[in-house]
Amino acid sequence: MSTDATFGVNRRTFIAGAAMAAVAAPSIVRAQAAALKVGVMLPRSGFFAQSGQSCHRGALAAPKVLADLGYKVELVHIDTESSADIARTQAERAINDGVHCLVGAFESGHTLAIAQVAEQRQVPLICNIAAAPQITEQGYKYLVRNFQTGGALVTNGLRLVKDISAATKVDFKSAVFLHANDTFGTAQRQAMDALFPKLNMPFPLVESIAYDPKAQDLSVEVTKLRSLNPDLVLVVSRAGDAIKLVRDMVRQRFEPKAIISPGAPGLYDEEFYQAVGPLADYLMFNLPWVNPKSDMTQALEASFKQANPNHRFAVDCFNAGFTFEAILVAADAHKRAGATDGPTLMDAIRKTNIEKHVMIGGPIQFDEKGNNPNIGSAAVQNRNRTPTVVLPAEVAVEAPVLPMPSWQGRK
């Protein structure tokens, strides 16, 4: 009897104590606010390595800025090796190793692969850079994207082409769209086909030309460009194929009035500048860009210089800025939620409203699909092998220059 009675008292005491602990647990977690463990997934080797490493440098600069803002974040750096299959496997491994949130993955195909894993495991994924529209059309509940869709990139990019024409008083009679046939380039082609007729552009788009970014050269495509003879070439490329494009244009002496990307990387990468030198100047790209007048941009640039002394923030700022902001979204949500479990953290992410940040545009917020509708775009022109904002006027550093000077005689 005494044994049973004693067991009964201990059991009741244990249950009561457990109940009290369960009630107290949330406040304890909130008070401690353990560091958020973020897996930063980027293609730091392989085909997309140049851009992935540029994003990575932004991640390396993030901790100091975030710490100064009062956030507690631990970053786990993960290489997707420019492979969607490896990205998927690495996402599974990172979650098994205890990351609370994923950030990435620069390339749209990688991002889609990671999104499937994140959804299954109920771990938030914050896209730093990835424009393919289908990313936020799948109904994923554990994904947001702090980046423009391919359609928004093209729409804003083409509108800025009109502004560039007005500012330089250079009219275009015709244009050709040249694009890589990868996931991103194909999505941009679909957006261009759908949107160009609706935007009342003052010139015709006479043809779209797809190419393999892994081809040895683009001589065939440039020969076709020459036969069409547009005075505006709209291009969606990466650094490697942008190098081939410029070299083949120079060899074939094809000189349009302007080469403008309506929303793509490649023309501003250090690899591109190093390979083509002064031939990179005067090419333009219309993209979301860092706001040089933002206090947080200046703080990120200072931290970037300390973390990456051999690299230029002016060149890396697009990749670095969006990667930093993705981590900022995670850190801000964690601070508000006071928890690291997936559902609670994701709920806080969807309620994000960050007014002070790095990129041009309004507050970081997310709509019902997980897109940020407030991101703006700028016209940026290479000047002395440095990306230079030329429009809109309120953030411009210099005025745009068109037509492009001849390839010959560049210094």
PDB file of N, CA and C in Angstrom, residues 31 97 106 150 176 197 216 220 227 244 256-257 271-272 343 367 371 377 387:
ATOM      1  N   ALA A  31      12.608  34.340 -23.908  1.00  0.00           N
ATOM      2  CA  ALA A  31      13.566  35.114 -23.122  1.00  0.00           C
ATOM      3  C   ALA A  31      14.999  34.803 -23.556  1.00  0.00           C
ATOM      4  N   ASP A  97      20.712  18.335 -40.062  1.00  0.00           N
ATOM      5  CA  ASP A  97      21.755  18.846 -39.158  1.00  0.00           C
ATOM      6  C   ASP A  97      21.262  19.983 -38.273  1.00  0.00           C
ATOM      7  N   PHE A 106      20.063  31.526 -55.650  1.00  0.00           N
ATOM      8  CA  PHE A 106      20.524  32.282 -56.808  1.00  0.00           C
ATOM      9  C   PHE A 106      19.926  31.778 -58.119  1.00  0.00           C
ATOM     10  N   GLY A 150      10.350  36.989 -63.032  1.00  0.00           N
ATOM     11  CA  GLY A 150      10.837  37.258 -64.379  1.00  0.00           C
ATOM     12  C   GLY A 150       9.990  38.286 -65.100  1.00  0.00           C
ATOM     13  N   VAL A 176      16.418  43.140 -81.050  1.00  0.00           N
ATOM     14  CA  VAL A 176      16.450  41.675 -81.033  1.00  0.00           C
ATOM     15  C   VAL A 176      16.712  41.243 -79.600  1.00  0.00           C
ATOM     16  N   PRO A 197       4.337  43.080 -76.259  1.00  0.00           N
ATOM     17  CA  PRO A 197       3.234  43.675 -77.024  1.00  0.00           C
ATOM     18  C   PRO A 197       2.316  44.580 -76.187  1.00  0.00           C
ATOM     19  N   GLN A 216      30.810  26.843 -77.071  1.00  0.00           N
ATOM     20  CA  GLN A 216      32.194  27.322 -77.111  1.00  0.00           C
ATOM     21  C   GLN A 216      32.256  28.794 -77.504  1.00  0.00           C
ATOM     22  N   VAL A 220      27.674  32.072 -84.346  1.00  0.00           N
ATOM     23  CA  VAL A 220      26.487  31.856 -85.187  1.00  0.00           C
ATOM     24  C   VAL A 220      25.389  32.851 -84.820  1.00  0.00           C
ATOM     25  N   SER A 227      22.829  40.089 -89.494  1.00  0.00           N
ATOM     26  CA  SER A 227      21.918  40.053 -90.645  1.00  0.00           C
ATOM     27  C   SER A 227      20.619  40.797 -90.341  1.00  0.00           C
ATOM     28  N   LYS A 244      31.604  35.740 -74.220  1.00  0.00           N
ATOM     29  CA  LYS A 244      31.611  35.211 -75.589  1.00  0.00           C
ATOM     30  C   LYS A 244      30.861  36.150 -76.535  1.00  0.00           C
ATOM     31  N   PRO A 256      25.783  47.837 -82.333  1.00  0.00           N
ATOM     32  CA  PRO A 256      24.467  48.456 -82.175  1.00  0.00           C
ATOM     33  C   PRO A 256      24.578  49.750 -81.373  1.00  0.00           C
ATOM     34  N   LYS A 257      23.512  50.519 -81.354  1.00  0.00           N
ATOM     35  CA  LYS A 257      23.524  51.737 -80.543  1.00  0.00           C
ATOM     36  C   LYS A 257      23.590  51.422 -79.055  1.00  0.00           C
ATOM     37  N   GLU A 271      34.243  38.796 -63.259  1.00  0.00           N
ATOM     38  CA  GLU A 271      34.765  37.910 -64.304  1.00  0.00           C
ATOM     39  C   GLU A 271      34.601  38.552 -65.686  1.00  0.00           C
ATOM     40  N   PHE A 272      33.479  39.190 -65.907  1.00  0.00           N
ATOM     41  CA  PHE A 272      33.205  39.860 -67.181  1.00  0.00           C
ATOM     42  C   PHE A 272      34.153  41.034 -67.381  1.00  0.00           C
ATOM     43  N   PRO A 343       6.724  26.242 -38.405  1.00  0.00           N
ATOM     44  CA  PRO A 343       5.439  26.927 -38.560  1.00  0.00           C
ATOM     45  C   PRO A 343       5.408  28.314 -37.918  1.00  0.00           C
ATOM     46  N   ASP A 367       3.332  39.276 -50.391  1.00  0.00           N
ATOM     47  CA  ASP A 367       1.916  39.114 -50.697  1.00  0.00           C
ATOM     48  C   ASP A 367       1.481  37.670 -50.455  1.00  0.00           C
ATOM     49  N   ASN A 371       5.591  36.797 -52.781  1.00  0.00           N
ATOM     50  CA  ASN A 371       6.449  37.748 -53.498  1.00  0.00           C
ATOM     51  C   ASN A 371       6.483  39.090 -52.787  1.00  0.00           C
ATOM     52  N   SER A 377      13.517  49.062 -59.611  1.00  0.00           N
ATOM     53  CA  SER A 377      14.620  48.782 -60.537  1.00  0.00           C
ATOM     54  C   SER A 377      15.352  50.072 -60.881  1.00  0.00           C
ATOM     55  N   PRO A 387      29.851  49.259 -62.177  1.00  0.00           N
ATOM     56  CA  PRO A 387      28.415  49.502 -62.324  1.00  0.00           C
ATOM     57  C   PRO A 387      28.053  50.866 -61.737  1.00  0.00           C
TER      58      PRO A 387
END
